[in-house]
XYZ file of C-alpha atoms in Angstrom:
585
model
C 53.203 44.052 -18.967
C 51.275 46.561 -16.908
C 52.337 46.728 -13.278
C 49.598 46.660 -10.630
C 49.118 50.100 -9.158
C 50.023 48.938 -5.669
C 53.405 47.590 -6.765
C 54.591 50.390 -9.072
C 58.067 51.658 -8.319
C 57.831 55.405 -7.574
C 61.190 55.959 -9.270
C 59.779 54.718 -12.590
C 56.826 57.079 -12.651
C 56.625 60.666 -13.915
C 57.288 62.969 -10.948
C 54.186 64.803 -9.778
C 54.080 68.513 -10.570
C 52.596 70.453 -7.684
C 50.631 73.600 -8.433
C 49.303 75.945 -5.773
C 45.829 77.295 -6.525
C 44.583 80.728 -5.556
C 42.907 79.248 -2.501
C 46.214 77.771 -1.326
C 45.322 74.129 -1.997
C 47.717 71.923 -3.915
C 46.944 70.205 -7.208
C 49.042 67.229 -8.250
C 49.423 66.260 -11.875
C 47.712 63.213 -13.286
C 50.746 61.158 -14.269
C 50.321 57.719 -15.792
C 50.245 55.024 -13.092
C 52.995 53.130 -14.930
C 56.156 54.118 -16.751
C 55.282 54.546 -20.457
C 58.134 52.164 -21.307
C 56.172 49.385 -19.576
C 53.091 49.875 -21.763
C 52.414 47.346 -24.511
C 50.770 47.728 -27.908
C 47.003 47.957 -27.461
C 47.027 48.840 -23.764
C 44.339 51.336 -22.750
C 45.308 54.916 -21.981
C 45.075 55.566 -19.111
C 46.135 52.034 -18.130
C 43.763 49.721 -16.274
C 40.768 52.011 -16.799
C 37.766 50.133 -18.297
C 36.504 53.399 -19.789
C 39.824 54.639 -21.214
C 39.341 56.480 -24.503
C 42.827 56.158 -25.992
C 45.103 53.229 -26.772
C 48.881 52.831 -26.826
C 50.593 52.665 -30.242
C 54.262 52.628 -29.186
C 55.943 52.482 -32.616
C 55.422 54.083 -35.991
C 54.777 50.648 -37.495
C 52.066 50.025 -34.890
C 50.224 53.106 -36.137
C 50.692 51.964 -39.717
C 49.364 48.548 -38.762
C 46.290 50.110 -37.159
C 45.359 52.236 -40.178
C 46.019 49.375 -42.626
C 44.051 46.952 -40.417
C 46.960 44.597 -39.853
C 45.382 41.554 -38.079
C 48.249 41.266 -35.587
C 47.789 44.906 -34.521
C 43.995 44.745 -34.421
C 44.188 41.601 -32.292
C 46.335 43.447 -29.746
C 43.854 46.334 -29.358
C 42.178 46.150 -25.959
C 40.313 49.374 -26.658
C 40.459 52.486 -28.830
C 39.012 55.951 -29.264
C 35.255 55.243 -28.891
C 34.131 56.868 -32.146
C 36.756 54.948 -34.145
C 36.684 51.748 -32.120
C 33.285 50.693 -30.818
C 33.818 49.660 -27.182
C 33.575 45.889 -26.903
C 30.991 46.177 -24.132
C 28.804 48.319 -26.424
C 29.024 45.696 -29.160
C 28.148 43.016 -26.607
C 25.073 44.936 -25.482
C 24.012 45.480 -29.095
C 24.180 41.774 -29.824
C 22.216 40.926 -26.699
C 19.547 43.464 -27.661
C 19.452 42.081 -31.210
C 18.845 38.615 -29.821
C 16.106 39.950 -27.552
C 14.145 41.552 -30.410
C 14.601 38.428 -32.539
C 16.973 39.819 -35.129
C 19.796 37.440 -34.261
C 23.508 38.118 -34.284
C 24.318 37.872 -37.981
C 24.516 41.615 -38.547
C 26.333 44.554 -36.978
C 24.371 46.197 -34.136
C 24.400 49.976 -33.664
C 22.930 51.323 -30.420
C 21.792 54.916 -29.821
C 20.345 56.691 -26.786
C 17.994 58.872 -28.832
C 15.144 57.982 -31.157
C 16.004 61.062 -33.217
C 19.536 59.811 -33.737
C 18.341 56.283 -34.480
C 16.015 57.642 -37.163
C 18.839 59.738 -38.608
C 20.897 56.559 -38.877
C 17.985 54.757 -40.541
C 17.658 57.461 -43.207
C 21.434 57.575 -43.647
C 21.658 53.813 -44.241
C 18.374 53.164 -46.007
C 15.855 50.622 -44.771
C 16.960 47.903 -47.193
C 20.242 47.317 -45.334
C 18.724 47.148 -41.837
C 17.434 43.935 -40.308
C 13.678 44.276 -40.144
C 14.026 47.503 -42.126
C 13.755 49.677 -39.041
C 15.168 50.882 -35.740
C 14.009 48.983 -32.665
C 13.254 50.780 -29.415
C 13.833 48.663 -26.301
C 12.614 49.837 -22.893
C 14.503 49.085 -19.714
C 11.991 46.362 -18.864
C 12.570 44.664 -22.216
C 9.478 45.852 -24.048
C 9.974 46.596 -27.746
C 8.459 49.965 -28.585
C 8.224 52.628 -31.241
C 7.281 55.353 -28.779
C 9.639 58.230 -28.124
C 11.287 58.274 -24.730
C 12.158 61.493 -22.908
C 13.477 59.951 -19.689
C 16.487 58.091 -21.049
C 14.969 54.667 -20.249
C 15.080 53.349 -23.788
C 17.784 52.335 -26.246
C 17.408 52.419 -30.012
C 18.878 49.516 -31.944
C 19.602 49.181 -35.654
C 21.233 46.056 -37.053
C 23.099 46.425 -40.339
C 22.871 43.403 -42.608
C 26.130 42.727 -44.387
C 29.597 41.290 -44.132
C 31.790 42.771 -41.355
C 34.144 44.171 -43.999
C 31.370 45.007 -46.467
C 30.410 48.453 -47.725
C 27.187 48.549 -45.693
C 28.964 47.970 -42.394
C 31.732 50.418 -43.320
C 29.125 53.071 -44.055
C 27.406 52.408 -40.715
C 30.662 52.757 -38.832
C 31.303 56.074 -40.583
C 28.041 57.406 -39.138
C 29.088 56.218 -35.675
C 32.505 57.842 -36.116
C 31.486 61.152 -37.683
C 28.500 61.952 -35.448
C 29.534 60.585 -32.054
C 25.910 59.533 -31.521
C 26.724 56.051 -30.225
C 26.204 55.126 -26.574
C 29.068 55.152 -24.083
C 30.748 52.192 -22.429
C 29.370 53.221 -19.030
C 25.799 53.137 -20.301
C 26.401 49.729 -21.885
C 27.838 48.312 -18.652
C 24.903 49.668 -16.662
C 22.360 48.004 -18.943
C 24.183 44.692 -19.057
C 24.430 44.613 -15.276
C 20.958 45.925 -14.421
C 18.495 44.988 -17.174
C 16.871 41.756 -16.009
C 15.486 40.877 -19.448
C 19.033 40.617 -20.785
C 19.868 38.054 -18.093
C 16.992 35.682 -18.792
C 18.157 32.327 -19.973
C 21.588 32.942 -18.474
C 20.673 32.527 -14.773
C 20.806 29.218 -12.944
C 17.485 27.724 -11.900
C 16.246 29.313 -8.708
C 18.586 32.295 -8.968
C 16.830 35.559 -8.228
C 16.615 37.894 -11.201
C 17.139 41.551 -10.470
C 14.444 44.112 -11.146
C 14.366 46.418 -14.130
C 16.636 49.425 -14.225
C 16.083 53.086 -13.617
C 18.744 54.560 -15.824
C 18.263 58.251 -15.093
C 18.570 58.932 -11.354
C 16.345 61.516 -9.751
C 17.597 65.062 -9.568
C 17.096 65.218 -5.827
C 19.446 62.450 -4.795
C 20.423 58.923 -5.753
C 23.596 58.668 -7.744
C 25.864 61.578 -7.053
C 29.445 62.751 -7.060
C 30.823 64.968 -4.319
C 27.276 65.305 -2.998
C 25.925 66.669 -6.290
C 22.889 65.348 -8.125
C 23.139 64.737 -11.859
C 21.117 67.869 -12.633
C 23.391 69.885 -10.386
C 26.480 68.364 -12.026
C 25.179 69.395 -15.452
C 24.485 72.885 -14.178
C 27.942 73.114 -12.637
C 29.549 72.123 -15.951
C 27.403 74.617 -17.860
C 28.170 77.385 -15.375
C 31.891 76.739 -15.633
C 31.794 76.885 -19.433
C 29.560 79.977 -19.394
C 31.982 81.724 -17.051
C 34.934 80.917 -19.312
C 33.134 82.117 -22.441
C 31.701 85.300 -20.935
C 33.650 88.396 -21.886
C 33.053 91.877 -20.467
C 29.436 92.845 -21.131
C 28.814 89.568 -22.978
C 27.473 87.408 -20.142
C 26.197 83.919 -20.879
C 23.124 82.651 -19.069
C 22.092 79.125 -18.119
C 20.388 78.495 -21.479
C 23.373 79.659 -23.531
C 25.446 76.491 -23.000
C 24.204 73.157 -24.311
C 25.797 69.844 -23.349
C 26.198 66.708 -25.456
C 27.776 63.251 -25.124
C 30.692 64.289 -27.349
C 32.228 67.110 -29.348
C 31.174 65.681 -32.709
C 27.628 65.152 -31.431
C 27.547 68.859 -30.535
C 28.775 69.847 -34.004
C 26.327 67.488 -35.728
C 23.412 68.905 -33.746
C 24.503 72.432 -34.628
C 24.641 71.572 -38.323
C 21.175 70.016 -38.208
C 19.843 73.174 -36.555
C 21.555 75.551 -39.002
C 20.368 73.721 -42.110
C 16.888 73.269 -40.629
C 16.774 69.763 -42.033
C 16.068 66.215 -40.993
C 19.462 64.942 -42.150
C 20.486 63.171 -44.154
C 18.293 64.168 -47.112
C 19.920 63.422 -50.460
C 19.512 66.292 -52.888
C 21.121 67.699 -55.986
C 24.296 69.721 -55.424
C 22.502 72.939 -56.337
C 20.032 72.385 -53.484
C 22.482 71.273 -50.811
C 23.189 73.592 -47.891
C 26.432 75.446 -48.578
C 29.096 75.554 -45.896
C 32.559 77.106 -46.037
C 35.409 75.701 -43.969
C 38.520 77.729 -43.165
C 41.655 75.769 -42.399
C 42.519 72.110 -42.454
C 39.947 71.169 -39.832
C 39.688 68.051 -37.724
C 38.916 65.180 -40.076
C 35.394 64.371 -38.859
C 34.070 67.942 -38.932
C 34.252 68.052 -42.726
C 33.053 64.469 -43.082
C 29.990 64.928 -40.883
C 29.082 67.979 -42.974
C 29.430 66.135 -46.266
C 28.533 62.520 -45.536
C 25.886 62.802 -42.842
C 24.283 66.215 -43.350
C 24.734 66.272 -47.121
C 26.225 69.756 -47.232
C 28.165 71.213 -50.141
C 31.468 72.082 -48.481
C 34.137 74.450 -49.800
C 37.459 74.230 -47.983
C 39.686 77.309 -47.796
C 43.093 77.794 -46.253
C 43.926 80.265 -43.514
C 45.453 82.949 -45.753
C 43.935 86.364 -46.323
C 43.746 85.491 -50.020
C 41.438 82.602 -49.144
C 39.208 84.959 -47.192
C 39.066 87.325 -50.188
C 38.055 84.456 -52.503
C 35.195 83.605 -50.165
C 34.151 87.249 -49.924
C 33.922 87.545 -53.721
C 31.527 84.590 -53.831
C 29.333 86.278 -51.231
C 29.274 89.558 -53.151
C 28.373 87.609 -56.290
C 25.165 86.480 -54.613
C 26.022 83.019 -53.294
C 24.329 82.093 -50.028
C 26.171 80.117 -47.373
C 24.421 78.632 -44.367
C 27.535 78.540 -42.206
C 31.279 78.936 -41.866
C 33.256 76.557 -39.669
C 36.793 77.112 -38.457
C 39.099 76.142 -35.605
C 41.009 78.434 -33.302
C 43.633 77.186 -33.159
C 43.822 74.717 -36.028
C 44.699 71.052 -35.625
C 47.437 70.009 -36.334
C 49.191 73.126 -37.695
C 48.097 75.447 -34.857
C 47.118 78.243 -37.226
C 44.763 81.119 -36.486
C 42.009 82.141 -38.934
C 41.354 85.741 -40.007
C 38.522 85.861 -37.527
C 38.048 89.622 -37.607
C 37.320 89.588 -41.346
C 34.997 86.575 -41.070
C 33.175 88.387 -38.267
C 32.451 91.369 -40.514
C 31.282 89.105 -43.340
C 28.991 87.207 -40.981
C 27.273 90.448 -39.993
C 26.804 91.505 -43.617
C 25.704 88.194 -45.136
C 23.909 86.417 -42.284
C 25.666 83.049 -42.188
C 26.401 81.289 -38.907
C 30.044 81.552 -37.886
C 31.050 78.577 -35.718
C 34.461 78.285 -34.076
C 35.846 75.090 -32.566
C 38.046 76.142 -29.630
C 38.949 72.640 -28.410
C 42.668 73.140 -29.041
C 42.857 76.828 -28.120
C 40.455 76.518 -25.133
C 38.325 79.230 -23.587
C 40.854 79.436 -20.758
C 43.396 80.913 -23.192
C 41.308 82.660 -25.855
C 38.343 85.003 -26.143
C 36.634 84.180 -29.438
C 32.900 83.889 -28.749
C 32.354 87.642 -29.072
C 33.564 87.357 -32.673
C 31.326 84.449 -33.770
C 27.847 83.044 -33.209
C 28.698 79.795 -31.485
C 31.731 78.072 -29.986
C 31.969 74.288 -30.235
C 34.126 72.414 -27.721
C 35.093 68.802 -27.199
C 34.967 68.486 -23.428
C 36.586 65.076 -23.892
C 39.936 66.791 -24.275
C 41.656 69.159 -21.834
C 38.413 70.180 -20.108
C 38.243 66.626 -18.751
C 41.913 65.785 -19.057
C 41.652 62.289 -17.586
C 41.002 60.574 -20.928
C 38.187 58.466 -19.505
C 34.951 60.210 -20.510
C 33.402 61.845 -23.581
C 31.498 65.122 -23.682
C 30.847 68.186 -25.823
C 29.304 71.628 -25.614
C 27.971 74.539 -27.645
C 28.252 78.070 -26.283
C 25.988 80.722 -27.845
C 26.877 84.384 -28.235
C 23.970 86.277 -26.604
C 24.854 89.391 -28.636
C 24.648 87.634 -32.002
C 21.807 88.636 -34.324
C 21.204 84.902 -34.831
C 21.143 84.155 -31.118
C 17.377 83.733 -30.703
C 16.888 81.434 -33.694
C 19.940 79.315 -32.855
C 18.977 78.939 -29.217
C 15.392 78.031 -30.037
C 16.402 75.509 -32.689
C 19.019 73.838 -30.504
C 16.746 73.683 -27.466
C 13.945 72.199 -29.577
C 16.254 69.396 -30.661
C 17.480 68.984 -27.090
C 13.931 68.470 -25.829
C 13.498 65.652 -28.354
C 16.453 63.760 -26.917
C 16.675 64.487 -23.243
C 19.254 62.574 -21.200
C 21.323 61.455 -24.204
C 24.440 62.325 -22.205
C 24.552 59.381 -19.826
C 24.342 60.352 -16.164
C 27.462 58.475 -15.027
C 29.487 60.199 -17.749
C 28.105 63.539 -16.556
C 29.263 62.867 -13.007
C 32.728 61.804 -14.127
C 33.074 64.916 -16.284
C 31.896 67.143 -13.439
C 34.607 65.745 -11.203
C 37.363 65.850 -13.838
C 36.825 69.444 -14.963
C 37.203 71.112 -11.583
C 40.945 71.694 -12.056
C 40.742 72.621 -15.741
C 42.103 76.168 -15.523
C 44.991 75.158 -13.284
C 45.922 72.219 -15.511
C 45.836 74.257 -18.714
C 48.225 76.771 -17.159
C 50.728 74.032 -16.291
C 50.377 72.331 -19.701
C 50.915 75.667 -21.493
C 54.133 76.275 -19.579
C 55.363 72.757 -20.289
C 54.531 73.055 -23.999
C 56.474 76.288 -24.351
C 59.524 74.623 -22.773
C 59.239 71.665 -25.163
C 58.944 74.029 -28.145
C 62.107 75.874 -27.128
C 63.991 72.573 -26.905
C 62.726 71.366 -30.291
C 63.589 74.671 -31.983
C 67.247 74.166 -31.090
C 67.537 70.692 -32.610
C 69.245 70.154 -36.000
C 66.937 67.214 -36.837
C 63.784 69.352 -36.735
C 62.566 71.033 -39.904
C 59.684 73.020 -38.384
C 57.761 73.328 -35.144
C 54.111 74.400 -35.359
C 53.027 76.367 -32.290
C 51.077 79.646 -31.903
C 53.963 81.517 -30.260
C 56.213 81.050 -33.321
C 56.350 83.308 -36.377
C 53.686 85.980 -36.800
C 51.612 85.470 -33.660
C 49.465 88.588 -33.980
C 46.485 86.555 -35.173
C 46.617 84.649 -31.908
C 47.593 87.475 -29.571
C 44.617 89.589 -30.649
C 42.326 87.031 -28.989
C 44.552 85.779 -26.154
C 43.439 86.355 -22.616
C 45.773 88.567 -20.563
C 48.410 86.384 -18.942
C 47.351 83.235 -20.786
C 49.701 80.942 -22.674
C 49.809 79.533 -26.194
C 48.260 76.150 -25.600
C 49.255 72.564 -24.913
C 49.410 71.229 -28.485
C 52.323 71.335 -30.929
C 53.357 69.582 -34.129
C 56.764 68.821 -35.610
C 58.182 67.974 -39.022
C 61.693 66.617 -39.480
C 64.573 66.894 -41.934
C 63.987 63.312 -43.125
C 61.257 60.715 -42.813
C 63.666 58.379 -41.013
C 64.315 61.002 -38.336
C 60.571 61.472 -37.794
C 60.134 57.725 -37.248
C 63.179 57.546 -34.950
C 61.901 60.483 -32.873
C 58.455 58.938 -32.513
C 59.799 55.510 -31.606
C 62.300 57.008 -29.152
C 59.889 59.288 -27.304
C 59.117 57.551 -24.013
C 55.612 58.902 -23.417
C 52.117 57.563 -24.017
C 51.271 57.373 -27.732
C 47.843 57.132 -29.271
C 44.768 58.978 -30.556
C 43.160 61.984 -28.818
C 44.684 65.098 -27.270
C 44.292 67.296 -24.214
C 45.180 64.566 -21.746
C 46.748 65.297 -18.377
C 49.578 62.976 -19.379
C 51.678 63.805 -22.445
C 50.308 62.012 -25.501
C 52.064 61.735 -28.868
C 50.731 60.505 -32.201
C 51.753 60.095 -35.829
C 48.920 62.471 -36.660
C 48.713 62.448 -40.465
C 49.083 58.700 -40.655
C 46.441 58.180 -37.992
C 43.863 60.705 -39.213
C 44.453 60.998 -42.961
C 46.001 57.750 -44.171
C 43.501 57.452 -47.041
C 43.946 61.085 -48.136
C 47.653 61.786 -47.752
C 47.869 63.801 -50.986
C 44.999 66.060 -49.936
C 46.561 66.591 -46.508
C 49.869 67.505 -48.142
C 48.140 70.237 -50.167
C 47.368 71.973 -46.876
C 50.904 71.575 -45.536
C 50.123 68.545 -43.382
C 53.041 66.242 -44.123
C 52.764 62.466 -43.916
C 55.555 62.234 -41.328
C 54.252 64.983 -39.038
C 54.375 64.166 -35.321
C 51.899 65.808 -32.940
C 52.426 66.111 -29.191
C 49.718 66.968 -26.682
C 51.746 68.180 -23.712
C 50.579 67.164 -20.249
C 51.092 68.393 -16.710
C 54.003 66.185 -15.681
C 57.019 67.640 -13.914
C 58.852 69.631 -16.570
C 62.302 68.123 -16.104
C 60.934 64.606 -16.495
C 59.209 65.603 -19.726
C 62.161 67.457 -21.251
C 64.477 64.505 -20.598
C 62.192 62.302 -22.692
C 62.079 64.804 -25.540
C 65.891 65.069 -25.426
C 66.162 61.287 -25.625
C 63.915 61.176 -28.696
C 65.913 63.931 -30.414
C 69.127 62.031 -29.725
C 67.607 58.926 -31.296
C 66.692 60.979 -34.378
C 70.284 62.278 -34.626
C 71.578 58.743 -35.032
C 69.712 58.033 -38.283
């Protein structure tokens, strides 16, 4: 069971790593408030946080049970990654809103903060599977409306008619997962606590009912964090990202960074802008926007391209031969709207041939987008070589694993800069305040130590890699510093490290399972957390496409570790213990 924070034994906790910043102040690591051995299946990560975005899966079989929907495992889940596991409070709000508009609670409610996103969902699903055949707008005072709302005082509700395990509901949940357009748990809590119309019929006679809500605080005061208004917090986040992405004479301005409620939401908005469409529009293959993908990208990037935005996607590997194959298609007259890649790749930590793709982008006019979530702008300089950098701020930028966010950074020297900026800002104006203000404030507080934390995590990861490389149970360690690292070093910032993420394959499947089960750290989905987080990556992300993953070298029994900022000795002792467990099988 979880131990109350006030009664935790200090000896059981990860020792705090102290880092001295340039200004002389000390930064302590964000260790888990309990020993990982005391965590139970389904506990939130971080523990006792109502807005935690990961969940503990302590054994290999627990992960298998999650992906196969084992009832005993699902019952134990107190939470999950929000795009894969709709927060229970969000579902509760959706059902209350459905009852308010008279739809009832027989379907599956989906709640969005933007009319644009609600309408995208409606087109994606088709009116015949939505209760009432439409999306319902509900103002903060309870009025049902069809009017657009620019102040963030309206939620957009669609209720999917169908069995919970039916194809219609599964399709709806895919949209929620792939796009990241769903509302956050903090927004749901705020509405449930403040919207008086949702309390009617539940209050005792004579009990005073609170007034309506004002969801978006004023920019001049009201809700704030460290004395900052919400507008100032957004600007501070944008300025920090712009400073990280700027490189020499390439200086990003205030309009060159756009913020979103999640990394996938940022990518989805970019795709919609590039294809100049009102997705999803079903067309013949010959008329679909063409997109090339280099590397085995994060699972939802490819799926949002194909399933939501109806793109024709060609997936290439990271080899130079793959780049040549793509180049031949371009010279043969094929037009591609965009190329997406990751630097570095997840989970194999590979680096694309970015220099060659950069030259092709200039010659053939496609948008080159690079996801730097794993590599981070603190370690790499890639924006100069592409048109736009996509980042999940949910990960190491936040680090605390308790808030979602995403960003797009535009290259002001790109020939496509003006059109991209105009298109993205036009869409932004249609959905102002979609990133909930409380989430903004939490992110603004979390990200202040980003550069210091990434330095510590990089050092810890390198030490873990060196330990793993020496073990006879390990078949291969995937990390940018290993093998031919020139593709990484060409873009590495002076003095920077090789990142916080690594992956491992083992001599046998049994040893992989024993290592995972024996590693006494937090285990679950996500990465880039201040605490070390391990997962059975391929099983968790690609269970229904194991053969396809294997074609790209992503083995079924691959283990991925996102290294945190704990004291190094504490961390290495846990890795040693897991390796010893693997030796015994």
